[in-house]
GROMACS .gro file of C-alpha atoms in nm:
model
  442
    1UNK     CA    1   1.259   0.317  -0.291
    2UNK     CA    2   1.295  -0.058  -0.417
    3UNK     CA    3   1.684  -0.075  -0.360
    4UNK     CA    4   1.598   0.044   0.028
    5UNK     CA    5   1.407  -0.266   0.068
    6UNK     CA    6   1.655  -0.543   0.130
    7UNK     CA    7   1.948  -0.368   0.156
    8UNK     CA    8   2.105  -0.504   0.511
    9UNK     CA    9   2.237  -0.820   0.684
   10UNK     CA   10   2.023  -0.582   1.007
   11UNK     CA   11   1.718  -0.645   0.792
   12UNK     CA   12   1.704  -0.973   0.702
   13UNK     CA   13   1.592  -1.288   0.898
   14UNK     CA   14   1.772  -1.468   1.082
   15UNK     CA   15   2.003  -1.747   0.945
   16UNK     CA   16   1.963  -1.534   0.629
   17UNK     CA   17   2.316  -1.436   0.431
   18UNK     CA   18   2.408  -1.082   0.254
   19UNK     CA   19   2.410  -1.325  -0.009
   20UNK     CA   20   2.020  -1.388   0.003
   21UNK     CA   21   1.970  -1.014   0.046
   22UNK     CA   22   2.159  -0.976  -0.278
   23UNK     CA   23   1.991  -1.263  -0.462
   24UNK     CA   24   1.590  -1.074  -0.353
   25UNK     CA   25   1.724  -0.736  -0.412
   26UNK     CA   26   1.821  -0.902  -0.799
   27UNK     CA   27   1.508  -1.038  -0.866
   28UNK     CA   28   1.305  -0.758  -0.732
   29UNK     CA   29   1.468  -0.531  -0.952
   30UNK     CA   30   1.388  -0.793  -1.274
   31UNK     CA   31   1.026  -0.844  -1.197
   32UNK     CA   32   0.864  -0.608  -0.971
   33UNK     CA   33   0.890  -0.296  -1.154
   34UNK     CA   34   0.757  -0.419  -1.452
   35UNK     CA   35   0.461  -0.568  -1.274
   36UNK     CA   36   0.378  -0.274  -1.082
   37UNK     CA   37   0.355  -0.077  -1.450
   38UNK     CA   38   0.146  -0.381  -1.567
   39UNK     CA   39  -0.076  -0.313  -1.212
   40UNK     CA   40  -0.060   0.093  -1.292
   41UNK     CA   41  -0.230   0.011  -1.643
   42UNK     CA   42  -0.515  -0.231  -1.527
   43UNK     CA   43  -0.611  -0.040  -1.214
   44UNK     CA   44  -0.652   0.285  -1.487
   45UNK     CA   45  -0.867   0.097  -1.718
   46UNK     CA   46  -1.131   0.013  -1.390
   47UNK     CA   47  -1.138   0.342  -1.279
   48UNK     CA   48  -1.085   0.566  -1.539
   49UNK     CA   49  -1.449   0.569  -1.594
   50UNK     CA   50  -1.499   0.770  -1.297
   51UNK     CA   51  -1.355   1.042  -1.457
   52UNK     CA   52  -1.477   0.979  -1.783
   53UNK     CA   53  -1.804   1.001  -1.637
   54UNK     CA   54  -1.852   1.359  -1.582
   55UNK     CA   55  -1.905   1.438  -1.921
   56UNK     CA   56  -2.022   1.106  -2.092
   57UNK     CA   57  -2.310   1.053  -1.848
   58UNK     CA   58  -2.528   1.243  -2.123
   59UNK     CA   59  -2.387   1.161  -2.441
   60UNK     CA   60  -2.437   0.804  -2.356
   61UNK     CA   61  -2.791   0.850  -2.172
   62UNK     CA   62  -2.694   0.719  -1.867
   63UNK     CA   63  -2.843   0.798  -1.476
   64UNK     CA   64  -2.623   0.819  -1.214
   65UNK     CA   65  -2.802   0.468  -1.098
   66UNK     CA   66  -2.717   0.341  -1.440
   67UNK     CA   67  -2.351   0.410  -1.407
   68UNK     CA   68  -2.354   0.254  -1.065
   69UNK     CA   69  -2.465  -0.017  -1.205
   70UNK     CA   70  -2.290  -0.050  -1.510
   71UNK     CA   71  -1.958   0.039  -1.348
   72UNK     CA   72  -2.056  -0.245  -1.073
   73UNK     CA   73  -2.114  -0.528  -1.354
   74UNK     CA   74  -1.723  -0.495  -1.436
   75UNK     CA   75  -1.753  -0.672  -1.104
   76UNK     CA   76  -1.966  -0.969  -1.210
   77UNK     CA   77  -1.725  -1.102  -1.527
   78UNK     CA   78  -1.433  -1.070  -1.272
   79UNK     CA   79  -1.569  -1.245  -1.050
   80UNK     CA   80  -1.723  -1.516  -1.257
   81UNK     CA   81  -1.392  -1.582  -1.430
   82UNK     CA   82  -1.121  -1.502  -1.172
   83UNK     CA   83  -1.114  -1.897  -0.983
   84UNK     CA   84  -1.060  -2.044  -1.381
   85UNK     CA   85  -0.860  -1.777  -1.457
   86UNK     CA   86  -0.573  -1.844  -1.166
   87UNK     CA   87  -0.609  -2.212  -1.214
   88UNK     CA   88  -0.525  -2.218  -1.588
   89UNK     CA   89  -0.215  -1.959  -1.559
   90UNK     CA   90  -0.111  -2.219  -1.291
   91UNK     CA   91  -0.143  -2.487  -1.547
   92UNK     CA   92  -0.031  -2.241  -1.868
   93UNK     CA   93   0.245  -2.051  -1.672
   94UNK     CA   94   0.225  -1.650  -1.547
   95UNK     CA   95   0.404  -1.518  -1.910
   96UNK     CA   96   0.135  -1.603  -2.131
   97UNK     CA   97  -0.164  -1.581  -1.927
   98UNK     CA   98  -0.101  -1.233  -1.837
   99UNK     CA   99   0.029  -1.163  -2.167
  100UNK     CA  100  -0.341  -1.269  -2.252
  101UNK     CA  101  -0.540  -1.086  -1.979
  102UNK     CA  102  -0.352  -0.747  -2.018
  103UNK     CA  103  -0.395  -0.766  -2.435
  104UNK     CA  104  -0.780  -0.862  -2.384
  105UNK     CA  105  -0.907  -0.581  -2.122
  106UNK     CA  106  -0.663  -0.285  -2.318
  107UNK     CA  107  -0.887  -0.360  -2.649
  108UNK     CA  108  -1.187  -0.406  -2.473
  109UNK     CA  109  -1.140  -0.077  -2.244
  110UNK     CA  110  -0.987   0.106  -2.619
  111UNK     CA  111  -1.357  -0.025  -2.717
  112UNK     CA  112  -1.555   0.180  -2.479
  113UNK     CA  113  -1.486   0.497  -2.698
  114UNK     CA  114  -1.762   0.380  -2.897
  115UNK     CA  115  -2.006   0.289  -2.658
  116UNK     CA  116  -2.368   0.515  -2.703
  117UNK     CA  117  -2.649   0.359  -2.518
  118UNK     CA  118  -2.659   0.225  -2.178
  119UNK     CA  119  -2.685  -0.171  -2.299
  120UNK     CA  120  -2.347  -0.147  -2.489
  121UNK     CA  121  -2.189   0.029  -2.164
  122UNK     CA  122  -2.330  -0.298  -1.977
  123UNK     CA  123  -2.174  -0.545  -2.188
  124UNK     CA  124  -1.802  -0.368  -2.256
  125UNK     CA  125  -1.772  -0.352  -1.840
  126UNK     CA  126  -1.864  -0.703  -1.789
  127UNK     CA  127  -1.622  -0.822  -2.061
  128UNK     CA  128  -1.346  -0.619  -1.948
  129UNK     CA  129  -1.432  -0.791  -1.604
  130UNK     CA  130  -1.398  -1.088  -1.769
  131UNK     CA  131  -1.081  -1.027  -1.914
  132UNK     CA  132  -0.919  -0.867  -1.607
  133UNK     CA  133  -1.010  -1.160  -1.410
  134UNK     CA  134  -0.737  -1.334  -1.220
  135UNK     CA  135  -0.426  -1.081  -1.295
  136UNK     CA  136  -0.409  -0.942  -0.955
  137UNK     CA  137  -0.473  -1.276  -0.746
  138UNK     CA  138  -0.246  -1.441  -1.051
  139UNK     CA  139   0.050  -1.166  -0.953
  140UNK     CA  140   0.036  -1.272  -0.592
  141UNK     CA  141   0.027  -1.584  -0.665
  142UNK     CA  142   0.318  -1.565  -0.856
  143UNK     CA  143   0.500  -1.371  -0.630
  144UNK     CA  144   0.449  -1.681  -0.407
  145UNK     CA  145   0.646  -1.864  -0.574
  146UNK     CA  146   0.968  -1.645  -0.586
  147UNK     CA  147   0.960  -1.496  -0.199
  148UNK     CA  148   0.945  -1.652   0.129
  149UNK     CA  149   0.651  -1.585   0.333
  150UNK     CA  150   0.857  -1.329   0.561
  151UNK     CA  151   0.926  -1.108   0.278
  152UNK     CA  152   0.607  -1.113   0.097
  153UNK     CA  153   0.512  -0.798   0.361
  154UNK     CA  154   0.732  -0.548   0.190
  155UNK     CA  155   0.726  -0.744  -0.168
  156UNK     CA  156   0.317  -0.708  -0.217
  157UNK     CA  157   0.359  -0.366  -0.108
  158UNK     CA  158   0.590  -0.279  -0.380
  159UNK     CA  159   0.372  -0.474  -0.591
  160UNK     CA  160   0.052  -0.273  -0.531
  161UNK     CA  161   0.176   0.061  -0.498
  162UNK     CA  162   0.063   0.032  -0.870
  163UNK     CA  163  -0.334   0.056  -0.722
  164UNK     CA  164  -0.274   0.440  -0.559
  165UNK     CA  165  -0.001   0.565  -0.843
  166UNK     CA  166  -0.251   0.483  -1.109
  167UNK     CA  167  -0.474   0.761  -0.927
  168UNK     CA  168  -0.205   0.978  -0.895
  169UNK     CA  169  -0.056   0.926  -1.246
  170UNK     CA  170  -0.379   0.861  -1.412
  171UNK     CA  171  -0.605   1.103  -1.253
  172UNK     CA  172  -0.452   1.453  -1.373
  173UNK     CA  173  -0.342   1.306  -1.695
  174UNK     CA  174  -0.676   1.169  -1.762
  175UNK     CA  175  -0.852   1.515  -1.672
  176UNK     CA  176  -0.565   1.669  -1.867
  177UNK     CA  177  -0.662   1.428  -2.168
  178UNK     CA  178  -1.022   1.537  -2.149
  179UNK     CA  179  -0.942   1.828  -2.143
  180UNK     CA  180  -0.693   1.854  -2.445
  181UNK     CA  181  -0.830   1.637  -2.699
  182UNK     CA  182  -1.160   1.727  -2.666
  183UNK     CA  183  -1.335   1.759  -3.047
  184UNK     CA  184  -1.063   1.632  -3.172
  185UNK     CA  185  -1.108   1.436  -3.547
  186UNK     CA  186  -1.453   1.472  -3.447
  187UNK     CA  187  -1.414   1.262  -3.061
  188UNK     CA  188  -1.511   1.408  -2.727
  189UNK     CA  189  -1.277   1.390  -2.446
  190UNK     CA  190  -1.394   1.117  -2.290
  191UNK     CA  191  -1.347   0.867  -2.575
  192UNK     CA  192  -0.991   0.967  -2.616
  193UNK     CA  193  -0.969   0.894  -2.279
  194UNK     CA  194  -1.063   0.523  -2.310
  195UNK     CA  195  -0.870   0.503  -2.626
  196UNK     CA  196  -0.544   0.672  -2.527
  197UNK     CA  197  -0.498   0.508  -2.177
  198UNK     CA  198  -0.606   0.156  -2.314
  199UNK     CA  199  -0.221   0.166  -2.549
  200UNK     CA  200  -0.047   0.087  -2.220
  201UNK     CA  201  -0.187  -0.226  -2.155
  202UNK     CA  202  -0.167  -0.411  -2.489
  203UNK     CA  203   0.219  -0.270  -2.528
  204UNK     CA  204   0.282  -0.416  -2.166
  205UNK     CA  205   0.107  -0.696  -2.237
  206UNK     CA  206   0.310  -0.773  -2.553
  207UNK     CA  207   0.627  -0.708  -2.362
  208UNK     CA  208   0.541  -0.965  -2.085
  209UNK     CA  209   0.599  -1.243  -2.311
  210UNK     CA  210   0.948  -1.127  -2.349
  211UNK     CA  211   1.022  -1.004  -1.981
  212UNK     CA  212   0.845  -1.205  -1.760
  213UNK     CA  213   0.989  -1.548  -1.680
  214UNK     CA  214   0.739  -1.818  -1.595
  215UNK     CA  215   0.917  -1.970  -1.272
  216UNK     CA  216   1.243  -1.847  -1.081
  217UNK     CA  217   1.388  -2.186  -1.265
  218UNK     CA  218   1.354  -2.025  -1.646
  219UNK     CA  219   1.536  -1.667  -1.543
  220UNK     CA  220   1.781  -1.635  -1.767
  221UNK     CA  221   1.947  -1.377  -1.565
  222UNK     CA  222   1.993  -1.571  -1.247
  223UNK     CA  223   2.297  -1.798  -1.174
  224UNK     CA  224   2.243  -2.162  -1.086
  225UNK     CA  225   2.367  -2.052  -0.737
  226UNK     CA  226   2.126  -1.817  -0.728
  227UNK     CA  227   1.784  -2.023  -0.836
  228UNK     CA  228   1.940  -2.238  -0.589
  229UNK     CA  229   1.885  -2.012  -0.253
  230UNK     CA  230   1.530  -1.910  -0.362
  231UNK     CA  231   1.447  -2.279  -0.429
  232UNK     CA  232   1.605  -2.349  -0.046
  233UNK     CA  233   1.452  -2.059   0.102
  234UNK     CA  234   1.072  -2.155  -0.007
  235UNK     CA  235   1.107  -2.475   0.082
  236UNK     CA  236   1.249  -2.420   0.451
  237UNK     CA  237   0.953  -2.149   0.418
  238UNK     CA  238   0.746  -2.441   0.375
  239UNK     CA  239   0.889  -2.647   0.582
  240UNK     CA  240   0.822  -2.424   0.875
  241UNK     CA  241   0.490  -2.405   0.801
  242UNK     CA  242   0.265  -2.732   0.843
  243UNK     CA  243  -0.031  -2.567   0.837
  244UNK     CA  244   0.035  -2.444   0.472
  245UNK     CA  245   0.250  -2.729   0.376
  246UNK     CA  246  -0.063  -2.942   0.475
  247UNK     CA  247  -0.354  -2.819   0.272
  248UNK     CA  248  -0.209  -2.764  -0.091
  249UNK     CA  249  -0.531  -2.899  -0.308
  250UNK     CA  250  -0.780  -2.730  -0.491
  251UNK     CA  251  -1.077  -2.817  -0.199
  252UNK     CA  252  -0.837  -2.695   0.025
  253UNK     CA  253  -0.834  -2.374  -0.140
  254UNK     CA  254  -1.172  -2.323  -0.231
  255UNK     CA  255  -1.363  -2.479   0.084
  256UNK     CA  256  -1.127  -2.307   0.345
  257UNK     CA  257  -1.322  -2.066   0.678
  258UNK     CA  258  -0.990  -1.899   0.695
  259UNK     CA  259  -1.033  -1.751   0.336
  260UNK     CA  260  -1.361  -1.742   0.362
  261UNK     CA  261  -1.275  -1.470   0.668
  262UNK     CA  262  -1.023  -1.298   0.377
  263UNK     CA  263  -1.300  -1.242   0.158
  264UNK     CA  264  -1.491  -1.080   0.391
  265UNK     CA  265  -1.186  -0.881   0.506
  266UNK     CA  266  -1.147  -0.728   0.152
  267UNK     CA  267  -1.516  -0.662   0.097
  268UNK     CA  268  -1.487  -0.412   0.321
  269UNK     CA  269  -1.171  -0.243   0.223
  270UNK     CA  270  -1.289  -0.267  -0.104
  271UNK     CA  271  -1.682  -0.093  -0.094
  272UNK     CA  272  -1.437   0.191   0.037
  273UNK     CA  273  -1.126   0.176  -0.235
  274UNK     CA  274  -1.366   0.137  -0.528
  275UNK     CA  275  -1.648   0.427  -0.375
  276UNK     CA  276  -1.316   0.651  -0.404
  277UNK     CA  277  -1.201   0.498  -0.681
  278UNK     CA  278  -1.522   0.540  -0.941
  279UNK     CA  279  -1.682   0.818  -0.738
  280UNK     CA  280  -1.445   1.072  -0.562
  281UNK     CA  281  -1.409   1.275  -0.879
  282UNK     CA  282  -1.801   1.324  -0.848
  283UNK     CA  283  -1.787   1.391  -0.470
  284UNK     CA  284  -1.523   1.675  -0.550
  285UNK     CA  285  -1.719   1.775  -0.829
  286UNK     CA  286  -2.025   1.841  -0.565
  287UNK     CA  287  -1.837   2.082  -0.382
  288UNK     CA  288  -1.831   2.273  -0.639
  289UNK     CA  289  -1.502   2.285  -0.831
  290UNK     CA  290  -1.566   2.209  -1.194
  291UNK     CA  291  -1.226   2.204  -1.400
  292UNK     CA  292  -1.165   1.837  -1.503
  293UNK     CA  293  -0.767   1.899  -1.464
  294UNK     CA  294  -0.846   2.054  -1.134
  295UNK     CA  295  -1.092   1.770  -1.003
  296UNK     CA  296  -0.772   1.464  -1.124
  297UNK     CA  297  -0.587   1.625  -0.930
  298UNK     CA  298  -0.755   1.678  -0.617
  299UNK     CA  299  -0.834   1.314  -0.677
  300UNK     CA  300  -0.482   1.211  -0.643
  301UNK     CA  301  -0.398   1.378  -0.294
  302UNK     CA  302  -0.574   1.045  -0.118
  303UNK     CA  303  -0.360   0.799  -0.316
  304UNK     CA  304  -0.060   0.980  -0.218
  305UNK     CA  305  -0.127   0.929   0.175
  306UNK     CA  306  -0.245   0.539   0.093
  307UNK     CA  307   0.084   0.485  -0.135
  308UNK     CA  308   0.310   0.600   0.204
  309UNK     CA  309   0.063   0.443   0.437
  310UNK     CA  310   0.108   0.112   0.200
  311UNK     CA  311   0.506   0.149   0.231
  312UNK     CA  312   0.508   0.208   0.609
  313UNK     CA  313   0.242   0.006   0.706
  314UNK     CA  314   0.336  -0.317   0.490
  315UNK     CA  315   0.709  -0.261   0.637
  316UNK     CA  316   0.653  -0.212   1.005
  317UNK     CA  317   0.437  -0.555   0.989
  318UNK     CA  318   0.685  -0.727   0.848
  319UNK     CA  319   0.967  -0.591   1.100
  320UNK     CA  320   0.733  -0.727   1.397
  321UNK     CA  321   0.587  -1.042   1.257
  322UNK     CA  322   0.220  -0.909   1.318
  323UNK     CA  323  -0.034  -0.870   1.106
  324UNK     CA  324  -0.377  -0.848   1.281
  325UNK     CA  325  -0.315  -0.489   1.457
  326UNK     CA  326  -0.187  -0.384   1.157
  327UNK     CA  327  -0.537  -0.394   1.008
  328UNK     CA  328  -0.775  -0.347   1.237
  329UNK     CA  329  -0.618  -0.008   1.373
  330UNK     CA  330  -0.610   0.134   1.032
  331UNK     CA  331  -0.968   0.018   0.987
  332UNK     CA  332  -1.088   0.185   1.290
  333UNK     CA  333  -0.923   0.514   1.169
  334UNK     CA  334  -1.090   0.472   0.841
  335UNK     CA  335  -1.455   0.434   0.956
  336UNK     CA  336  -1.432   0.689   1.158
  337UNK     CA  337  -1.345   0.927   0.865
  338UNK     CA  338  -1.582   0.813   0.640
  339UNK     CA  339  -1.840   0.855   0.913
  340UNK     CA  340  -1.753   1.182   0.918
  341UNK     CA  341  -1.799   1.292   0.560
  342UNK     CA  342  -2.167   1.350   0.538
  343UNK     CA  343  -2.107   1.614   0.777
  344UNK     CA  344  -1.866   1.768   0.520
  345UNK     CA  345  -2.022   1.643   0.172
  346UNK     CA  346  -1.994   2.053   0.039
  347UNK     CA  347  -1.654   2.122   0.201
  348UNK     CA  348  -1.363   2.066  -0.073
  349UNK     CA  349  -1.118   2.061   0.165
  350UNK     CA  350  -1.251   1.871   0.425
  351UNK     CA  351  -1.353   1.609   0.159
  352UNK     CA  352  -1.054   1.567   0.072
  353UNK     CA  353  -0.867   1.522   0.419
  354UNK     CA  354  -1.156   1.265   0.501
  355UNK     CA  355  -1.065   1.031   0.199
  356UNK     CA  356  -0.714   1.038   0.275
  357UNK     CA  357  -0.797   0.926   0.569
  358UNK     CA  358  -0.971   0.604   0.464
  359UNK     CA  359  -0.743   0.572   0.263
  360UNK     CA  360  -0.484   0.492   0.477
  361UNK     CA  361  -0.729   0.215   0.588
  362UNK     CA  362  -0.825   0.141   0.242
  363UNK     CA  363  -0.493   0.096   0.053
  364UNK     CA  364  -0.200   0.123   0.381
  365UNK     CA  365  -0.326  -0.241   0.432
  366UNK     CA  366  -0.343  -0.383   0.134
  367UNK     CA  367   0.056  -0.516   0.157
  368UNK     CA  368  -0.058  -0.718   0.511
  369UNK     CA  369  -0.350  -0.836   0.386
  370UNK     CA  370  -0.259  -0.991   0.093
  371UNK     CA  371  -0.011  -1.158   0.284
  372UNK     CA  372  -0.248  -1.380   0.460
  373UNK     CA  373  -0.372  -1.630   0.229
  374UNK     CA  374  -0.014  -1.794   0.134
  375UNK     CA  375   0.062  -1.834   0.577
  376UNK     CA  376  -0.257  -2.071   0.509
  377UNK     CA  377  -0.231  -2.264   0.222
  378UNK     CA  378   0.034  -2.353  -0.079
  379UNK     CA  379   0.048  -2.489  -0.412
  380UNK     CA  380  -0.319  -2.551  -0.602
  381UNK     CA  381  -0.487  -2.452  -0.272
  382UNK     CA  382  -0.297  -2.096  -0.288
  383UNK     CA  383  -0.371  -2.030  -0.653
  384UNK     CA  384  -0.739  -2.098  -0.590
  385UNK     CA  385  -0.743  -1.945  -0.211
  386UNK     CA  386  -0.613  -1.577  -0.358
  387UNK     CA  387  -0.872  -1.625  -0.633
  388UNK     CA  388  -1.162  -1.691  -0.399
  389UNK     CA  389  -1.050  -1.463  -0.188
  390UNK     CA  390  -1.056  -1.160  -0.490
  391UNK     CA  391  -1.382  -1.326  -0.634
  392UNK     CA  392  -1.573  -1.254  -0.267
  393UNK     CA  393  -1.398  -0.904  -0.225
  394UNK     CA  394  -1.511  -0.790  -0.582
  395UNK     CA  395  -1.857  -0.807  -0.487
  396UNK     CA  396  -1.806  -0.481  -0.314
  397UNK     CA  397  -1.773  -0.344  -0.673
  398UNK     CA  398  -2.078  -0.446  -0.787
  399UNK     CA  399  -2.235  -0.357  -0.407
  400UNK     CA  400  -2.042  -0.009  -0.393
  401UNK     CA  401  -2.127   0.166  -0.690
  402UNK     CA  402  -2.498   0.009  -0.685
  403UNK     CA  403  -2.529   0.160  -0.399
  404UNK     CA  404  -2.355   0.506  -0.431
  405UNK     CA  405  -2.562   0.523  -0.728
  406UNK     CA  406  -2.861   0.464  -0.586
  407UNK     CA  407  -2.818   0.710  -0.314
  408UNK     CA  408  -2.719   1.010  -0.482
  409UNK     CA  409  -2.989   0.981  -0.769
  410UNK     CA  410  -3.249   0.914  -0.431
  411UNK     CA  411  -3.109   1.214  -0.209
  412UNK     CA  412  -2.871   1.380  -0.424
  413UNK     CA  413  -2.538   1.252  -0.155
  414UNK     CA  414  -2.368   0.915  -0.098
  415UNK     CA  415  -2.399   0.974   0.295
  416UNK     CA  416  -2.610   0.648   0.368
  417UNK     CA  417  -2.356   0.430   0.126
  418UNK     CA  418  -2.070   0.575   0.307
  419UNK     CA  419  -2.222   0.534   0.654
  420UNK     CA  420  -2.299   0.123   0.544
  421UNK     CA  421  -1.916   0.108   0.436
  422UNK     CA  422  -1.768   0.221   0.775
  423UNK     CA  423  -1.976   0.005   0.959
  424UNK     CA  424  -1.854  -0.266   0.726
  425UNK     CA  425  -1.481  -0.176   0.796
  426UNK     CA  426  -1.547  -0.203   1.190
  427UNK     CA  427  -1.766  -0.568   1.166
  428UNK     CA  428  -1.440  -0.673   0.951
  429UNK     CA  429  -1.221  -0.591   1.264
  430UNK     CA  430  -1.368  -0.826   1.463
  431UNK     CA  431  -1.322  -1.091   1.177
  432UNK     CA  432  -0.941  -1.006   1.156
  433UNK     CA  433  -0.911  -1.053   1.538
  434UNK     CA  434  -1.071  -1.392   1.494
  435UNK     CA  435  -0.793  -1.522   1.250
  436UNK     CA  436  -0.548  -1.749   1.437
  437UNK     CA  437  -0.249  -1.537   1.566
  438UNK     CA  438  -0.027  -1.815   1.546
  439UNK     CA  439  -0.068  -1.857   1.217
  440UNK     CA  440  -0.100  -1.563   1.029
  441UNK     CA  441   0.151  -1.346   1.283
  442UNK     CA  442   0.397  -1.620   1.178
   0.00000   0.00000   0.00000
């Protein structure tokens, strides 16, 4: 799949060599697979709780409003920390700051094993908020700083097909998990779950110090020739591009209407990715299957149609230089299908079409929309716009699975939250269409 990317002089922009092609296919190979593992394991820890969930709820004496909430205040330390967070690994480099954030929310998730009363499941999600703050808007950040805007498209989207194969890995291997270990030296199977799937991280996070150079000028394994193109490339990118080129400051970055538009944007997308992504095993659960192995992975069938949808989608926006159509059909498809689920909240199988669905809407975009913020801003004002940007969206976790919550412990279904999230994802269509074509179609 990655070699497929950049593989022809037919594919590449114009003015652009075999020789470039060569030099991006390189460095994708060095550093994109290794972040998209690093993605695989953080997305797990946030949502393997979901799972976990079906059989901790009373060992830990929690509601189903309590989890809501607790599983929403994950969303409060990330998004307290996440602006700081992408301005110091700007000023520390990417190696050790996600060395630190990857080491930090594995112990802290490992941790949750031990959690028995609803307070300490509080506190462990906000800290491992905390700690995850700023790796994903630090990644694309990063990632800024190696590709030209015009690739960044089908780059991001190799990037974050780590969010949907971290369901579809993690989903049937954490129901397996719960249900293997179960008992064992004394643990139930959800606290082998934390524990188990927390290893990943720290190892990865060890291993970033050693793999992950901090700029495209420390890579050992590219040529002087070869730092040499990128370095030309971004700054003809630049060049190109006054309107980025132009606002490169922190204020520029943080008081911004464009961005403040992005935020909005990903609210949306995200009151739908996270209601799947905490609560679809329970929705499945409701329909009456009850095997935990069973339930992962039924769970994983929508992250399979969002990872192609992410591929395709991400790939055909880059081939025509558009971007706003390439959201706002996908979010009309989506609402539409999550309207539709309360009229099929005890059908398994129409549950499951539904969500796949949204999901195309959900995670199929993610690839074009995180390619907005860097067609606006660059330098200082980039690290901070992504990280504003993330801090706004991740409200919708703390909104989401309040809200979810809320309604099923009220009237026993999410219908009303789901109906309140496709109406979100059609207002945010009209925001996308308000974005200046110029600029973010460039």
């Amino acid at each position: 799949m990655v070699t497929n990317v950049l593989t022809s002089k037919s594919e590449t922009t114009e003015g652009h060599t075999e020789r470039d092609v060569l030099v991006y296919k390189k460095v994708i190979w060095k550093i994109i697979p290794f972040l998209c593992f690093c993605y695989i394991a953080a997305y797990l820890d946030r949502i393997n709780v979901g799972l976990a969930k079906l059989h901790m709820l009373s060992d830990v004496h929690l509601s189903e409003a309590a989890f809501g909430l607790g599983a929403g205040l994950f969303f409060v330390g990330y998004i307290i920390f996440e602006v700081p967070s992408n301005l110091i690994m700007e000023k520390v480099g990417a190696k050790i700051w996600i060395a630190r954030i990857m080491i930090t929310w594995g112990i802290l998730s490992g941790l949750t094993m031990f959690v028995t009363t609803p307070m300490q499941f509080y506190v462990l999600r906000f800290l491992l908020g905390a700690a995850e703050a700023g790796f994903l808007p630090g990644v694309l950040y990063y990632l800024t700083t190696w590709f030209p805007t015009y690739y960044r498209g089908k780059i991001i989207a190799l990037f974050m097909i780590g969010l949907p194969l971290a369901v579809i890995i993690g989903s049937p291997l954490s129901g397996w998990i719960m249900g293997t270990f179960d008992q064992i030296l004394g643990f139930t199977g959800w606290q082998w779950l934390f524990f188990l799937e927390a290893i990943p991280s720290v190892l990865l996070g060890i291993l970033t110090l050693k793999v992950l150079p901090n700029h495209f000028s420390k890579a050992k394994w590219l040529s002087s020739d070869e730092k040499a193109i990128i370095e030309e490339n971004l700054k003809k990118d630049l060049s190109t591009n006054s309107a980025a080129k132009e606002k490169s400051s922190f204020k520029d970055g943080f008081f911004n209407l464009n961005i403040l538009k992005l935020g909005a944007i990903n609210f949306s997308m995200l009151l739908c990715t996270y209601s799947m992504g905490f609560w679809l095993p329970t929705f499945i659960k409701n329909t009456g299957m009850s095997n935990v192995l069973h339930i992962g992975l039924l769970v994983a069938i929508p992250s399979v149609i969002g990872l192609i949808a992410m591929l395709l989608i991400g790939k055909s926006s880059d081939k025509y230089r558009e971007r706003r159509w390439h959201l706002v059909i996908p979010f009309i498809v989506g609402s539409i299908a999550l309207f539709f689920t309360s009229m099929f909240s005890a059908n398994l199988v129409m549950t499951v079409i539904l969500f796949s669905i949204a999901a195309i809407a959900t995670t199929g975009t993610i690839p074009v929309f995180f390619s907005l913020p860097a067609t606006f801003l660059s330098g200082t004002a980039a690290a901070t716009g992504f990280a504003l940007a993330c801090s706004l969206a991740n409200l919708a976790g703390l909104v989401s699975n309040t809200l979810v919550g809320y309604a099923i412990q009220i009237t026993g279904k999410p219908d009303g939250a789901l109906l309140v999230f496709a109406v979100c994802l059609l207002i945010s269509c009209l925001i996308v269409l308000s974005l200046p074509k110029k600029l973010v179609n460039k």
